[in-house]
Amino acid sequence: MDYKDTLLLPKTGFSMRGNLPQNEPKRYTQWFNEDKAYEKMKTNRKNAEKKFILHDGPPYANGHIHIGHALNKILKDIIVKTHYFFGEEVRYVPGWDCHGLPIEQQVEKKIGKEKKESLPKSKIRELCREHARKFIDIQRDEFKALGVIGDWKNPYMTMKFEFEADIYRALCEVATKGLLIERSKPVYWSWAARTALAEAEVEYEDKEDYSIYVAYPLKDEAKKALEIEEDANVIIWTTTPWTLPANMAISFNPEEDYVLTTDGFIVAKALHESLLEQEVLKGEIKKTFKADILENLYAKSPLNGKDSKLILGEHVTMDGGSGCVHTAPGHGEEDYRVGLKYNIEVMMPVDERGCYDETVVREGLLPDPESFVNVHIFKANERILELLGDSLLKCSKFTHSYPFCWRTHKPVIYRATKQWFIAMDEETKGRDTLRQMATQNISKVKFYPESGINRLGSMIENRPDWCISRQRDWGVPIAFFRDKTTGEPIFDEKVMNYTAMIFEQRGADAWWDMEISELLYPGSGYNPENLEKVMDILDVWFDSGSTWKAVLESRVYDSGAYPASMYLEGSDQHRGWFQSSLLVSTAARGIAPYDKVLTHGFTVDAKGEKMSKSKGNVVAPNDIAKQYGVEILRLWVSLSEYTTDLKISNEILKQVSEQYRKIRNTCRFLLANSEGLKEILPYEKMGVLDRWILNHAKKVFDEVEACFKEYDFSKGFSLLSHFIAVELSGIYLDISKDRLYCNGEKENIRLSTQSATALITRRLLALIAPTLTYTVDEILEHAPAIIKEDMDDVFDMLYTQMDNIEVDFDAEYMMEAREKFFEIIDNLKKEKVIKSTLELVLVTTSEKVAKINSTDAEDWFTTSGIVSESTGEDMGSFKVGDDTFKIVKATENKCPRCWKFKSSEEEGLCKRCDEVLNA
RNA sequence: GGGCCUGUGGCUCAGGUGGUUAGAGCGCACCCCUGAUAAGGGUGAGGUCACAGGUUCAAGUCCUGUCAGGCCCA
């Protein structure tokens, strides 16, 4: 007779394999239908004690998403859900960054430069808007395909009218605090196109230039500092003679040695030899000194006799030239920076066409200055060389890589123009400086990982004033009026409020479309004739830096509150969004916009190298979803140490798939084994093995919970995986089979195991739900009532801690015994002496074993008995402490039903099975 | 070149304030089961803790330097 049918074998509709790539999209579609999942999450936690608000950092609305986006959004989703399944109210409103140069360039590429220039600004902006909208739709679908849940029905976009108005309002707040200033700063300038260029609009090409060494005589004070009477000249080197009229200073390296030569020249010691070889000078070293003794003294320009300040700068290198750097703050980024430090005026004698203007006359920058006015700078080089006369120590030509305009393909120049800045070090209206306030605010933020505070802190400490103006079309205008007669901007609150109101209704396009008279509120008292519009737009970092206001504070979004609980982005955003948001929020409100900042690293390939198209090691999220399933990608995120670089490759994904399979199958078995249970057995009626696993699970789950609450998912999942593989699947489920399969349906011994299984399953599912939301949802569909309770789907789940129950079971001792037992068993099996441990009986007088119920004890080792003495054939023995365990062959017969060797007669049922069948 | 960070078996990760033969899971090899079966179980082999110095009775753990990699600047 086949007794198989009399057993209570596992039964479940939950399949072993998930067919994730085929099945995931269907479930996701249901979740996102009418934002059902997100709405349910909001409803279920209404008025929860705690609230967690994740404020989304906006991706740029251009292109498809890559694996980095996927990591970012999945991690956000896991964190939001972690808070959710632990019982908190959550908010997550995703958003997009829409303005900025890359989109403008895409549009220009599409319609061509000529057409772009002929179209009205509002038309171009409309095309940019279309482009952004198209990619927002694409990316939104791609993010949803990753199972990321949020307010997809009403995401934020920085180009929405209300949003543009709020960005502008944030700017007004900064202005009102007195932190908005105008100053000249050099930018890339295409004289051919008469426009400022962004970094991305510059291409490098070869260009032939002069290489000249020029002598600048020291003034008396400087000579005195050097303790010399005779004349001495600082030698500078430059490739752009035309910038010499704007020379304001000479920079020395503060660390390096400088020398005075016998022929009266001053150069860096490290370069003296090379200058001798080039025959720039002939003298030997007469005196060595550090440049700080010359600091703030003067040399004289050989061109115009004006003072040139001697200053110190870290940017001065020893890899060429003379170690004494010609410094013209109007014509170079580094020159400008060091100039700021020494309070040096920005001289800018070149107009937008690249010609000298009246400045050269007014300031006397050249001899016979009138003859230079309207002369193009590149045509002035030769005349300037001539004017230098004997001061020109050496002149040659060479070819080097030089920035060119990407449209006109003409060389560009650095040219100082008026720009808008947010002042870092201005003490206005009785407040600390922005830098001080921001630094203080950082100290109140909790960083994950903690090193983030150093990174953001040192950036705030060292950054220059924030230049927020751009000379572009696709952005929020710096919409201020300027008084034509005084040149002063008008920061009148009523005027600004009215402008903001217009933007809210018509978008920022109004700034281009409407007349000044229309933009002023009726009865403002200003004369439109005497006003002009500032036509610069805002740096897009200011846009995203304002999202705390435009999203968290806005009534347009159900986004939670300001400040947010957390900002979460890649570590590159220390430079970007974390900083811009901190500065705008601190400037406007005096506080940081976030309580916590969490950063993740970048995705790299198996070798730890960055992904690039040229290397061909790029992994696309969609390919992973199609090959492995989104759950695998999500599990990869949870298993990875995200604070550092994250490696991803086929091998790694395969490994993650194995882990997923283990989790899935264990859950399957858990479901199958708790099937049919009506209610949880009271703890005091449970068997010792069941009490042991409950006790152990409690310890593990508590620890996992603590890890997850600190966002340490990889550690939490390691603990969980270990528990699932070793104690749960490896031991407990294996040793429970006899009790579950062979005993009667209503027997306590069976109900006890089922109860422990159900209690563990509920918590286990809630712990993995933030990561494997899809899988848990699928599990619940097939879960028996005792696990499912009144839940409709995964979103009804709530994690609760397990009860603490005591157990009189020395797990460490019993584990050791089990390990030693199986060491011997392995040999017995390999030697073909036995096939199954059920053929064996253990003989021991161990007190620790004696106090355990004998059925539980034999199940622990999966043997047919544990006795204190036996006459069976000796198969080996082992010791735990002082206790001896002897392994012997079972002397009774194999029960055809339960396979234990406990039957008194051949082919006869054992006592237990007999009772079960005849009950 | 500067700032921040990372480097433990094939893979993913543990290793408070330095202290026994460096741990785990996965993978791999071998074996068992066929009543979780495109599952389950057992045993085992894998590590110069990137490298080189130093501090110390003692260093994966502290210090210095080098190399490799990442992000951000210049």
PDB file of N, CA, C and O in Angstrom, chain A residues 482-525:
ATOM      1  N   ARG A 482      15.932  97.296 -13.843  1.00  0.00           N
ATOM      2  CA  ARG A 482      17.088  98.106 -13.502  1.00  0.00           C
ATOM      3  C   ARG A 482      16.758  99.561 -13.830  1.00  0.00           C
ATOM      4  O   ARG A 482      16.178  99.852 -14.870  1.00  0.00           O
ATOM      5  N   ASP A 483      17.086 100.428 -12.919  1.00  0.00           N
ATOM      6  CA  ASP A 483      16.914 101.863 -13.153  1.00  0.00           C
ATOM      7  C   ASP A 483      17.967 102.297 -14.150  1.00  0.00           C
ATOM      8  O   ASP A 483      19.166 102.161 -13.903  1.00  0.00           O
ATOM      9  N   LYS A 484      17.513 102.792 -15.308  1.00  0.00           N
ATOM     10  CA  LYS A 484      18.458 103.111 -16.378  1.00  0.00           C
ATOM     11  C   LYS A 484      19.453 104.178 -15.965  1.00  0.00           C
ATOM     12  O   LYS A 484      20.610 104.145 -16.380  1.00  0.00           O
ATOM     13  N   THR A 485      19.008 105.125 -15.167  1.00  0.00           N
ATOM     14  CA  THR A 485      19.917 106.229 -14.834  1.00  0.00           C
ATOM     15  C   THR A 485      20.941 105.826 -13.776  1.00  0.00           C
ATOM     16  O   THR A 485      22.118 106.163 -13.895  1.00  0.00           O
ATOM     17  N   THR A 486      20.514 105.091 -12.763  1.00  0.00           N
ATOM     18  CA  THR A 486      21.472 104.735 -11.721  1.00  0.00           C
ATOM     19  C   THR A 486      22.127 103.391 -11.981  1.00  0.00           C
ATOM     20  O   THR A 486      23.170 103.076 -11.404  1.00  0.00           O
ATOM     21  N   GLY A 487      21.505 102.569 -12.833  1.00  0.00           N
ATOM     22  CA  GLY A 487      22.034 101.231 -13.079  1.00  0.00           C
ATOM     23  C   GLY A 487      21.719 100.252 -11.966  1.00  0.00           C
ATOM     24  O   GLY A 487      22.122  99.099 -11.998  1.00  0.00           O
ATOM     25  N   GLU A 488      20.958 100.711 -10.948  1.00  0.00           N
ATOM     26  CA  GLU A 488      20.674  99.860  -9.785  1.00  0.00           C
ATOM     27  C   GLU A 488      19.457  98.953 -10.028  1.00  0.00           C
ATOM     28  O   GLU A 488      18.460  99.388 -10.593  1.00  0.00           O
ATOM     29  N   PRO A 489      19.526  97.713  -9.593  1.00  0.00           N
ATOM     30  CA  PRO A 489      18.361  96.833  -9.679  1.00  0.00           C
ATOM     31  C   PRO A 489      17.305  97.262  -8.671  1.00  0.00           C
ATOM     32  O   PRO A 489      17.626  97.841  -7.630  1.00  0.00           O
ATOM     33  N   ILE A 490      16.045  96.969  -8.982  1.00  0.00           N
ATOM     34  CA  ILE A 490      14.950  97.366  -8.100  1.00  0.00           C
ATOM     35  C   ILE A 490      14.405  96.143  -7.370  1.00  0.00           C
ATOM     36  O   ILE A 490      13.836  95.241  -7.977  1.00  0.00           O
ATOM     37  N   PHE A 491      14.657  96.069  -6.073  1.00  0.00           N
ATOM     38  CA  PHE A 491      14.162  94.957  -5.253  1.00  0.00           C
ATOM     39  C   PHE A 491      12.953  95.422  -4.447  1.00  0.00           C
ATOM     40  O   PHE A 491      12.939  95.361  -3.228  1.00  0.00           O
ATOM     41  N   ASP A 492      11.937  95.905  -5.154  1.00  0.00           N
ATOM     42  CA  ASP A 492      10.729  96.393  -4.499  1.00  0.00           C
ATOM     43  C   ASP A 492       9.768  95.222  -4.349  1.00  0.00           C
ATOM     44  O   ASP A 492       9.386  94.582  -5.330  1.00  0.00           O
ATOM     45  N   GLU A 493       9.378  94.921  -3.102  1.00  0.00           N
ATOM     46  CA  GLU A 493       8.591  93.708  -2.873  1.00  0.00           C
ATOM     47  C   GLU A 493       7.300  93.663  -3.672  1.00  0.00           C
ATOM     48  O   GLU A 493       6.908  92.618  -4.172  1.00  0.00           O
ATOM     49  N   LYS A 494       6.643  94.833  -3.764  1.00  0.00           N
ATOM     50  CA  LYS A 494       5.377  94.843  -4.506  1.00  0.00           C
ATOM     51  C   LYS A 494       5.602  94.534  -5.983  1.00  0.00           C
ATOM     52  O   LYS A 494       4.834  93.794  -6.599  1.00  0.00           O
ATOM     53  N   VAL A 495       6.673  95.097  -6.524  1.00  0.00           N
ATOM     54  CA  VAL A 495       6.983  94.841  -7.928  1.00  0.00           C
ATOM     55  C   VAL A 495       7.305  93.364  -8.129  1.00  0.00           C
ATOM     56  O   VAL A 495       6.819  92.715  -9.059  1.00  0.00           O
ATOM     57  N   MET A 496       8.114  92.813  -7.210  1.00  0.00           N
ATOM     58  CA  MET A 496       8.512  91.407  -7.339  1.00  0.00           C
ATOM     59  C   MET A 496       7.305  90.478  -7.192  1.00  0.00           C
ATOM     60  O   MET A 496       7.164  89.499  -7.918  1.00  0.00           O
ATOM     61  N   ASN A 497       6.432  90.807  -6.232  1.00  0.00           N
ATOM     62  CA  ASN A 497       5.242  89.987  -6.031  1.00  0.00           C
ATOM     63  C   ASN A 497       4.370  89.955  -7.279  1.00  0.00           C
ATOM     64  O   ASN A 497       3.822  88.911  -7.647  1.00  0.00           O
ATOM     65  N   TYR A 498       4.257  91.101  -7.911  1.00  0.00           N
ATOM     66  CA  TYR A 498       3.417  91.189  -9.104  1.00  0.00           C
ATOM     67  C   TYR A 498       4.021  90.358 -10.235  1.00  0.00           C
ATOM     68  O   TYR A 498       3.321  89.620 -10.931  1.00  0.00           O
ATOM     69  N   THR A 499       5.338  90.450 -10.370  1.00  0.00           N
ATOM     70  CA  THR A 499       6.027  89.660 -11.394  1.00  0.00           C
ATOM     71  C   THR A 499       5.787  88.171 -11.144  1.00  0.00           C
ATOM     72  O   THR A 499       5.479  87.403 -12.061  1.00  0.00           O
ATOM     73  N   ALA A 500       5.940  87.767  -9.870  1.00  0.00           N
ATOM     74  CA  ALA A 500       5.749  86.353  -9.525  1.00  0.00           C
ATOM     75  C   ALA A 500       4.338  85.902  -9.866  1.00  0.00           C
ATOM     76  O   ALA A 500       4.120  84.799 -10.375  1.00  0.00           O
ATOM     77  N   MET A 501       3.377  86.789  -9.615  1.00  0.00           N
ATOM     78  CA  MET A 501       1.986  86.452  -9.896  1.00  0.00           C
ATOM     79  C   MET A 501       1.780  86.240 -11.405  1.00  0.00           C
ATOM     80  O   MET A 501       1.085  85.315 -11.821  1.00  0.00           O
ATOM     81  N   ILE A 502       2.404  87.097 -12.182  1.00  0.00           N
ATOM     82  CA  ILE A 502       2.287  86.938 -13.641  1.00  0.00           C
ATOM     83  C   ILE A 502       2.917  85.611 -14.076  1.00  0.00           C
ATOM     84  O   ILE A 502       2.353  84.870 -14.884  1.00  0.00           O
ATOM     85  N   PHE A 503       4.075  85.287 -13.505  1.00  0.00           N
ATOM     86  CA  PHE A 503       4.736  84.022 -13.856  1.00  0.00           C
ATOM     87  C   PHE A 503       3.837  82.838 -13.511  1.00  0.00           C
ATOM     88  O   PHE A 503       3.777  81.853 -14.225  1.00  0.00           O
ATOM     89  N   GLU A 504       3.182  82.939 -12.373  1.00  0.00           N
ATOM     90  CA  GLU A 504       2.344  81.841 -11.932  1.00  0.00           C
ATOM     91  C   GLU A 504       1.232  81.576 -12.942  1.00  0.00           C
ATOM     92  O   GLU A 504       0.860  80.445 -13.193  1.00  0.00           O
ATOM     93  N   GLN A 505       0.740  82.669 -13.534  1.00  0.00           N
ATOM     94  CA  GLN A 505      -0.366  82.504 -14.473  1.00  0.00           C
ATOM     95  C   GLN A 505       0.071  82.230 -15.904  1.00  0.00           C
ATOM     96  O   GLN A 505      -0.552  81.466 -16.626  1.00  0.00           O
ATOM     97  N   ARG A 506       1.168  82.862 -16.297  1.00  0.00           N
ATOM     98  CA  ARG A 506       1.549  82.765 -17.704  1.00  0.00           C
ATOM     99  C   ARG A 506       2.902  82.116 -17.925  1.00  0.00           C
ATOM    100  O   ARG A 506       3.376  82.003 -19.052  1.00  0.00           O
ATOM    101  N   GLY A 507       3.534  81.739 -16.852  1.00  0.00           N
ATOM    102  CA  GLY A 507       4.871  81.182 -16.993  1.00  0.00           C
ATOM    103  C   GLY A 507       5.898  82.287 -17.099  1.00  0.00           C
ATOM    104  O   GLY A 507       5.563  83.459 -17.320  1.00  0.00           O
ATOM    105  N   ALA A 508       7.136  81.915 -16.966  1.00  0.00           N
ATOM    106  CA  ALA A 508       8.204  82.908 -16.989  1.00  0.00           C
ATOM    107  C   ALA A 508       8.403  83.491 -18.376  1.00  0.00           C
ATOM    108  O   ALA A 508       9.077  84.498 -18.554  1.00  0.00           O
ATOM    109  N   ASP A 509       7.770  82.869 -19.392  1.00  0.00           N
ATOM    110  CA  ASP A 509       7.841  83.419 -20.754  1.00  0.00           C
ATOM    111  C   ASP A 509       7.393  84.875 -20.777  1.00  0.00           C
ATOM    112  O   ASP A 509       7.820  85.655 -21.632  1.00  0.00           O
ATOM    113  N   ALA A 510       6.537  85.211 -19.845  1.00  0.00           N
ATOM    114  CA  ALA A 510       5.994  86.570 -19.796  1.00  0.00           C
ATOM    115  C   ALA A 510       7.105  87.618 -19.741  1.00  0.00           C
ATOM    116  O   ALA A 510       6.948  88.725 -20.259  1.00  0.00           O
ATOM    117  N   TRP A 511       8.196  87.253 -19.121  1.00  0.00           N
ATOM    118  CA  TRP A 511       9.300  88.218 -19.002  1.00  0.00           C
ATOM    119  C   TRP A 511       9.800  88.649 -20.375  1.00  0.00           C
ATOM    120  O   TRP A 511      10.212  89.770 -20.588  1.00  0.00           O
ATOM    121  N   TRP A 512       9.737  87.713 -21.348  1.00  0.00           N
ATOM    122  CA  TRP A 512      10.171  88.036 -22.700  1.00  0.00           C
ATOM    123  C   TRP A 512       9.007  88.624 -23.506  1.00  0.00           C
ATOM    124  O   TRP A 512       9.201  89.498 -24.322  1.00  0.00           O
ATOM    125  N   ASP A 513       7.842  88.107 -23.242  1.00  0.00           N
ATOM    126  CA  ASP A 513       6.690  88.460 -24.081  1.00  0.00           C
ATOM    127  C   ASP A 513       6.056  89.812 -23.749  1.00  0.00           C
ATOM    128  O   ASP A 513       5.497  90.468 -24.608  1.00  0.00           O
ATOM    129  N   MET A 514       6.130  90.193 -22.502  1.00  0.00           N
ATOM    130  CA  MET A 514       5.365  91.374 -22.085  1.00  0.00           C
ATOM    131  C   MET A 514       6.236  92.620 -21.994  1.00  0.00           C
ATOM    132  O   MET A 514       7.427  92.558 -21.742  1.00  0.00           O
ATOM    133  N   GLU A 515       5.574  93.759 -22.181  1.00  0.00           N
ATOM    134  CA  GLU A 515       6.250  95.050 -22.080  1.00  0.00           C
ATOM    135  C   GLU A 515       6.490  95.372 -20.612  1.00  0.00           C
ATOM    136  O   GLU A 515       5.763  94.905 -19.720  1.00  0.00           O
ATOM    137  N   ILE A 516       7.465  96.213 -20.368  1.00  0.00           N
ATOM    138  CA  ILE A 516       7.752  96.629 -18.997  1.00  0.00           C
ATOM    139  C   ILE A 516       6.511  97.239 -18.341  1.00  0.00           C
ATOM    140  O   ILE A 516       6.191  96.954 -17.189  1.00  0.00           O
ATOM    141  N   SER A 517       5.810  98.029 -19.119  1.00  0.00           N
ATOM    142  CA  SER A 517       4.634  98.693 -18.551  1.00  0.00           C
ATOM    143  C   SER A 517       3.576  97.692 -18.106  1.00  0.00           C
ATOM    144  O   SER A 517       2.884  97.899 -17.116  1.00  0.00           O
ATOM    145  N   GLU A 518       3.495  96.559 -18.824  1.00  0.00           N
ATOM    146  CA  GLU A 518       2.518  95.532 -18.453  1.00  0.00           C
ATOM    147  C   GLU A 518       2.978  94.718 -17.252  1.00  0.00           C
ATOM    148  O   GLU A 518       2.181  94.164 -16.516  1.00  0.00           O
ATOM    149  N   LEU A 519       4.302  94.614 -17.123  1.00  0.00           N
ATOM    150  CA  LEU A 519       4.858  93.806 -16.048  1.00  0.00           C
ATOM    151  C   LEU A 519       4.822  94.525 -14.705  1.00  0.00           C
ATOM    152  O   LEU A 519       4.943  93.911 -13.646  1.00  0.00           O
ATOM    153  N   LEU A 520       4.695  95.854 -14.766  1.00  0.00           N
ATOM    154  CA  LEU A 520       4.601  96.630 -13.528  1.00  0.00           C
ATOM    155  C   LEU A 520       3.162  96.641 -13.051  1.00  0.00           C
ATOM    156  O   LEU A 520       2.232  96.686 -13.855  1.00  0.00           O
ATOM    157  N   TYR A 521       2.953  96.553 -11.750  1.00  0.00           N
ATOM    158  CA  TYR A 521       1.570  96.578 -11.285  1.00  0.00           C
ATOM    159  C   TYR A 521       1.014  97.991 -11.429  1.00  0.00           C
ATOM    160  O   TYR A 521       1.763  98.966 -11.345  1.00  0.00           O
ATOM    161  N   PRO A 522      -0.278  98.107 -11.667  1.00  0.00           N
ATOM    162  CA  PRO A 522      -0.891  99.415 -11.884  1.00  0.00           C
ATOM    163  C   PRO A 522      -0.636 100.319 -10.685  1.00  0.00           C
ATOM    164  O   PRO A 522      -0.819  99.898  -9.542  1.00  0.00           O
ATOM    165  N   GLY A 523      -0.176 101.492 -10.958  1.00  0.00           N
ATOM    166  CA  GLY A 523       0.055 102.463  -9.890  1.00  0.00           C
ATOM    167  C   GLY A 523       1.321 102.199  -9.117  1.00  0.00           C
ATOM    168  O   GLY A 523       1.436 102.582  -7.955  1.00  0.00           O
ATOM    169  N   SER A 524       2.288 101.566  -9.762  1.00  0.00           N
ATOM    170  CA  SER A 524       3.525 101.253  -9.047  1.00  0.00           C
ATOM    171  C   SER A 524       4.353 102.503  -8.790  1.00  0.00           C
ATOM    172  O   SER A 524       5.189 102.533  -7.906  1.00  0.00           O
ATOM    173  N   GLY A 525       4.122 103.512  -9.614  1.00  0.00           N
ATOM    174  CA  GLY A 525       4.881 104.733  -9.442  1.00  0.00           C
ATOM    175  C   GLY A 525       6.185 104.749 -10.203  1.00  0.00           C
ATOM    176  O   GLY A 525       6.899 105.742 -10.215  1.00  0.00           O
TER     177      GLY A 525
END
